[in-house]
Amino acid sequence: LDNLTTALIMSGVILAVGESARADRFSINGYPRETNPLMKKEEFVNFPSMYACGTSTNIAVPCMFSIFGKDEFSRRKAVSTQNVLDVLKTAGVNVLWRDNNSSSQGVAVRVPYEDYLTPPTNPVCDVECRDVGMLAGLDGYVESRPAGDILIVLHSRGSHGPAYYKRYPKDFEKFTPACNSPHLEDCSSEEIGNAYDNSILYTDYFLSTVIQFLKKYSGRFETAMIYMSDHGESLGEGGV
């Protein structure tokens, strides 16, 4: 009976795609600053040694969803080949892509896509619309799918540079002084690092909020959140 019950429980997964997040700036990976005060309270499996396909979103994101590995991947192959979302949709999975970044970079062209970059859809906006706003109305989407597994992709703004100070509300400016300019040459390395770490702190809040959302549905679904950033970020090392 237990096995039968497990087989009948549907899967509800949120895949949070990060932006420009460096593994070595996450305290759960050993970074001495506390940039993950909320995530450290959760049970998670951590893979600290991950590598991106490229250093730009338009390469890294399509590669993440492609059948091809880094050495074999190309944009030409990506646009002419089904990605994992296409395969899951064909298999009957309810797939939804919500975007608070530039776009899906061609990944979500054949699945439902919703833009959360502006206030008409995203209710959590100040100097820019926040990643946590992508959860707005998501209960309605889940409740309107009475059958089938669900995969929701949340493409976040994350730590997109160079204006790191815009990537988090002022309440999250824990590390100071922070660079408050998109012109990084006007800031010290310390100020740039502080602003960047504050953006990771806000990512921690965003991911924790996603987990709390999923916990509400743990009785109906086998729930999970998967987080991976598209690529890392240079913060001035070696003058770059």
Short mmCIF file of C-alpha atoms in Angstrom, two decimals:
data_model
loop_
_atom_site.label_atom_id
_atom_site.label_comp_id
_atom_site.label_asym_id
_atom_site.label_seq_id
_atom_site.Cartn_x
_atom_site.Cartn_y
_atom_site.Cartn_z
CA LEU A 1 0.00 0.00 0.00
CA ASP A 2 2.82 2.40 0.80
CA ASN A 3 4.42 1.77 -2.60
CA LEU A 4 1.08 2.29 -4.35
CA THR A 5 0.48 5.54 -2.48
CA THR A 6 3.94 6.82 -3.42
CA ALA A 7 3.32 5.98 -7.06
CA LEU A 8 0.10 8.01 -7.05
CA ILE A 9 1.70 11.15 -5.59
CA MET A 10 2.56 13.67 -8.30
CA SER A 11 5.82 15.60 -8.49
CA GLY A 12 5.92 19.36 -8.01
CA VAL A 13 9.32 20.84 -8.82
CA ILE A 14 10.48 24.43 -9.01
CA LEU A 15 13.72 24.96 -10.91
CA ALA A 16 15.23 28.30 -9.91
CA VAL A 17 17.72 29.47 -12.52
CA GLY A 18 20.14 31.92 -10.99
CA GLU A 19 22.17 34.69 -12.61
CA SER A 20 25.89 35.43 -12.17
CA ALA A 21 26.07 33.67 -8.78
CA ARG A 22 29.50 32.50 -7.70
CA ALA A 23 29.70 29.30 -5.68
CA ASP A 24 32.54 30.72 -3.59
CA ARG A 25 30.28 33.53 -2.29
CA PHE A 26 27.78 31.14 -0.72
CA SER A 27 28.36 30.53 2.99
CA ILE A 28 26.92 27.01 2.61
CA ASN A 29 30.03 26.39 0.49
CA GLY A 30 32.37 27.70 3.18
CA TYR A 31 32.44 31.43 2.42
CA PRO A 32 33.23 33.11 5.76
CA ARG A 33 30.53 35.77 5.41
CA GLU A 34 27.00 34.65 6.28
CA THR A 35 25.33 35.01 2.90
CA ASN A 36 22.94 32.04 3.39
CA PRO A 37 21.34 32.54 6.82
CA LEU A 38 18.01 31.08 5.66
CA MET A 39 19.14 28.28 3.36
CA LYS A 40 21.39 26.84 6.04
CA LYS A 41 18.25 26.05 8.07
CA GLU A 42 16.89 23.80 5.31
CA GLU A 43 17.74 20.25 4.35
CA PHE A 44 19.50 20.28 1.01
CA VAL A 45 21.95 18.42 -1.16
CA ASN A 46 24.81 20.65 -2.24
CA PHE A 47 26.98 20.29 -5.33
CA PRO A 48 29.67 22.95 -4.81
CA SER A 49 31.88 22.13 -7.82
CA MET A 50 29.66 22.96 -10.79
CA TYR A 51 30.85 24.59 -14.00
CA ALA A 52 28.97 26.67 -16.55
CA CYS A 53 28.91 26.14 -20.32
CA GLY A 54 29.77 29.78 -20.88
CA THR A 55 30.17 33.16 -19.22
CA SER A 56 27.13 34.75 -20.86
CA THR A 57 23.45 34.02 -20.32
CA ASN A 58 22.71 33.44 -24.01
CA ILE A 59 25.10 30.48 -24.03
CA ALA A 60 24.87 29.21 -20.47
CA VAL A 61 21.07 29.00 -20.12
CA PRO A 62 20.34 27.07 -23.35
CA CYS A 63 23.20 24.70 -22.54
CA MET A 64 21.71 23.98 -19.10
CA PHE A 65 18.56 22.61 -20.77
CA SER A 66 20.29 20.93 -23.69
CA ILE A 67 21.19 17.27 -24.24
CA PHE A 68 24.66 18.42 -25.24
CA GLY A 69 27.54 18.82 -22.83
CA LYS A 70 29.79 21.86 -22.74
CA ASP A 71 32.23 20.56 -25.36
CA GLU A 72 29.50 19.62 -27.84
CA PHE A 73 27.08 22.51 -27.27
CA SER A 74 26.42 25.32 -29.74
CA ARG A 75 23.54 27.75 -30.24
CA ARG A 76 22.96 26.28 -33.70
CA LYS A 77 22.46 22.82 -32.21
CA ALA A 78 20.26 24.18 -29.42
CA VAL A 79 17.71 25.84 -31.70
CA SER A 80 17.35 22.74 -33.86
CA THR A 81 17.06 20.20 -31.02
CA GLN A 82 14.39 19.56 -28.41
CA ASN A 83 15.46 20.65 -24.94
CA VAL A 84 14.46 19.04 -21.64
CA LEU A 85 11.35 21.23 -21.30
CA ASP A 86 10.12 20.05 -24.71
CA VAL A 87 10.67 16.42 -23.71
CA LEU A 88 8.89 16.83 -20.38
CA LYS A 89 5.95 18.62 -21.97
CA THR A 90 5.59 15.81 -24.52
CA ALA A 91 5.62 13.34 -21.62
CA GLY A 92 2.61 15.10 -20.06
CA VAL A 93 4.36 17.28 -17.47
CA ASN A 94 2.78 20.70 -16.83
CA VAL A 95 5.64 23.08 -17.65
CA LEU A 96 5.64 26.82 -16.91
CA TRP A 97 8.48 29.35 -17.36
CA ARG A 98 8.39 32.63 -15.44
CA ASP A 99 11.08 35.17 -16.26
CA ASN A 100 12.51 38.12 -14.33
CA ASN A 101 15.62 38.24 -16.50
CA SER A 102 16.28 39.08 -20.14
CA SER A 103 14.39 36.09 -21.63
CA SER A 104 14.53 32.29 -21.75
CA GLN A 105 17.19 32.58 -24.48
CA GLY A 106 15.11 30.33 -26.72
CA VAL A 107 14.55 27.58 -24.17
CA ALA A 108 10.86 28.25 -23.45
CA VAL A 109 9.61 29.00 -26.96
CA ARG A 110 7.35 25.91 -26.99
CA VAL A 111 6.09 25.98 -23.40
CA PRO A 112 3.94 28.53 -21.50
CA TYR A 113 6.01 31.66 -20.78
CA GLU A 114 5.25 34.58 -18.47
CA ASP A 115 7.22 37.83 -18.18
CA TYR A 116 7.70 39.22 -14.64
CA LEU A 117 10.04 42.10 -15.47
CA THR A 118 7.41 44.83 -15.06
CA PRO A 119 4.74 45.84 -12.48
CA PRO A 120 1.70 44.73 -14.51
CA THR A 121 2.62 41.11 -13.68
CA ASN A 122 5.18 41.43 -10.88
CA PRO A 123 3.73 43.01 -7.70
CA VAL A 124 7.09 43.26 -5.90
CA CYS A 125 8.89 46.18 -7.55
CA ASP A 126 10.87 49.19 -6.31
CA VAL A 127 13.90 50.34 -8.33
CA GLU A 128 13.32 47.13 -10.29
CA CYS A 129 11.04 44.12 -10.05
CA ARG A 130 12.17 41.50 -7.54
CA ASP A 131 12.65 37.78 -8.07
CA VAL A 132 10.32 36.88 -5.22
CA GLY A 133 7.50 38.52 -7.20
CA MET A 134 7.55 35.54 -9.58
CA LEU A 135 5.70 33.57 -6.89
CA ALA A 136 2.68 35.86 -7.15
CA GLY A 137 -0.38 33.97 -8.34
CA LEU A 138 1.50 30.71 -8.50
CA ASP A 139 -0.98 29.04 -6.14
CA GLY A 140 -3.64 29.61 -8.76
CA TYR A 141 -1.52 27.92 -11.41
CA VAL A 142 -0.94 24.86 -9.20
CA GLU A 143 -4.60 24.59 -8.19
CA SER A 144 -5.70 24.77 -11.83
CA ARG A 145 -3.66 21.64 -12.61
CA PRO A 146 -5.60 18.83 -10.91
CA ALA A 147 -3.61 16.11 -12.65
CA GLY A 148 -0.06 15.53 -13.79
CA ASP A 149 3.39 16.46 -12.59
CA ILE A 150 4.41 20.13 -12.53
CA LEU A 151 7.71 21.79 -13.37
CA ILE A 152 7.94 25.55 -12.85
CA VAL A 153 11.07 27.39 -13.96
CA LEU A 154 11.81 30.72 -12.28
CA HIS A 155 14.50 32.61 -14.20
CA SER A 156 15.78 35.13 -11.68
CA ARG A 157 17.57 38.45 -11.94
CA GLY A 158 19.97 37.21 -9.29
CA SER A 159 23.34 38.98 -9.17
CA HIS A 160 23.39 40.39 -12.67
CA GLY A 161 26.11 43.01 -12.95
CA PRO A 162 27.44 45.58 -13.03
CA ALA A 163 24.71 47.35 -11.01
CA TYR A 164 24.80 44.88 -8.11
CA TYR A 165 23.29 47.47 -5.78
CA LYS A 166 20.04 47.30 -7.73
CA ARG A 167 19.72 43.54 -7.27
CA TYR A 168 18.48 43.76 -3.69
CA PRO A 169 16.19 46.00 -1.59
CA LYS A 170 17.91 48.34 0.86
CA ASP A 171 16.82 46.09 3.73
CA PHE A 172 19.36 43.55 2.45
CA GLU A 173 22.33 45.93 2.45
CA LYS A 174 24.08 44.06 5.25
CA PHE A 175 27.63 44.39 3.95
CA THR A 176 28.85 47.97 3.74
CA PRO A 177 30.09 50.21 2.28
CA ALA A 178 28.50 48.97 -0.94
CA CYS A 179 29.21 50.20 -4.44
CA ASN A 180 26.15 52.19 -5.50
CA SER A 181 27.20 52.78 -9.08
CA PRO A 182 27.09 50.72 -12.28
CA HIS A 183 30.53 52.17 -13.07
CA LEU A 184 32.69 49.75 -11.12
CA GLU A 185 35.84 51.72 -11.84
CA ASP A 186 34.44 54.33 -9.45
CA CYS A 187 34.35 51.84 -6.55
CA SER A 188 36.90 49.99 -4.50
CA SER A 189 37.21 46.19 -4.60
CA GLU A 190 35.72 46.09 -1.10
CA GLU A 191 32.69 48.12 -2.14
CA ILE A 192 32.12 45.96 -5.22
CA GLY A 193 32.40 42.78 -3.15
CA ASN A 194 29.99 44.10 -0.53
CA ALA A 195 27.33 44.97 -3.10
CA TYR A 196 27.73 41.58 -4.75
CA ASP A 197 27.47 39.73 -1.43
CA ASN A 198 24.28 41.63 -0.64
CA SER A 199 22.82 40.33 -3.91
CA ILE A 200 23.67 36.76 -2.82
CA LEU A 201 21.98 37.47 0.51
CA TYR A 202 18.81 38.42 -1.36
CA THR A 203 19.10 35.26 -3.48
CA ASP A 204 19.15 33.32 -0.20
CA TYR A 205 15.87 35.00 0.76
CA PHE A 206 14.35 34.27 -2.65
CA LEU A 207 15.28 30.59 -2.50
CA SER A 208 13.99 30.26 1.06
CA THR A 209 10.69 31.81 -0.01
CA VAL A 210 10.43 29.27 -2.86
CA ILE A 211 10.98 26.44 -0.37
CA GLN A 212 8.26 27.74 1.95
CA PHE A 213 5.90 27.92 -1.04
CA LEU A 214 6.59 24.28 -1.89
CA LYS A 215 6.12 23.08 1.69
CA LYS A 216 2.44 24.01 1.46
CA TYR A 217 2.01 21.34 -1.20
CA SER A 218 4.06 18.55 0.36
CA GLY A 219 0.91 16.56 1.10
CA ARG A 220 -0.21 16.59 -2.53
CA PHE A 221 3.14 16.47 -4.33
CA GLU A 222 6.61 15.07 -3.97
CA THR A 223 8.11 18.55 -3.89
CA ALA A 224 11.62 19.77 -4.61
CA MET A 225 13.46 22.95 -5.46
CA ILE A 226 16.51 22.80 -7.70
CA TYR A 227 18.73 25.87 -7.87
CA MET A 228 21.60 26.44 -10.24
CA SER A 229 23.11 29.63 -11.56
CA ASP A 230 23.72 30.08 -15.27
CA HIS A 231 27.34 31.15 -14.69
CA GLY A 232 29.58 32.92 -12.22
CA GLU A 233 30.95 36.45 -12.29
CA SER A 234 34.27 38.25 -12.33
CA LEU A 235 34.58 40.75 -9.49
CA GLY A 236 37.78 42.42 -10.61
CA GLU A 237 40.25 39.60 -10.06
CA GLY A 238 43.25 40.09 -12.28
CA GLY A 239 41.92 43.45 -13.33
CA VAL A 240 38.98 41.91 -15.20
#
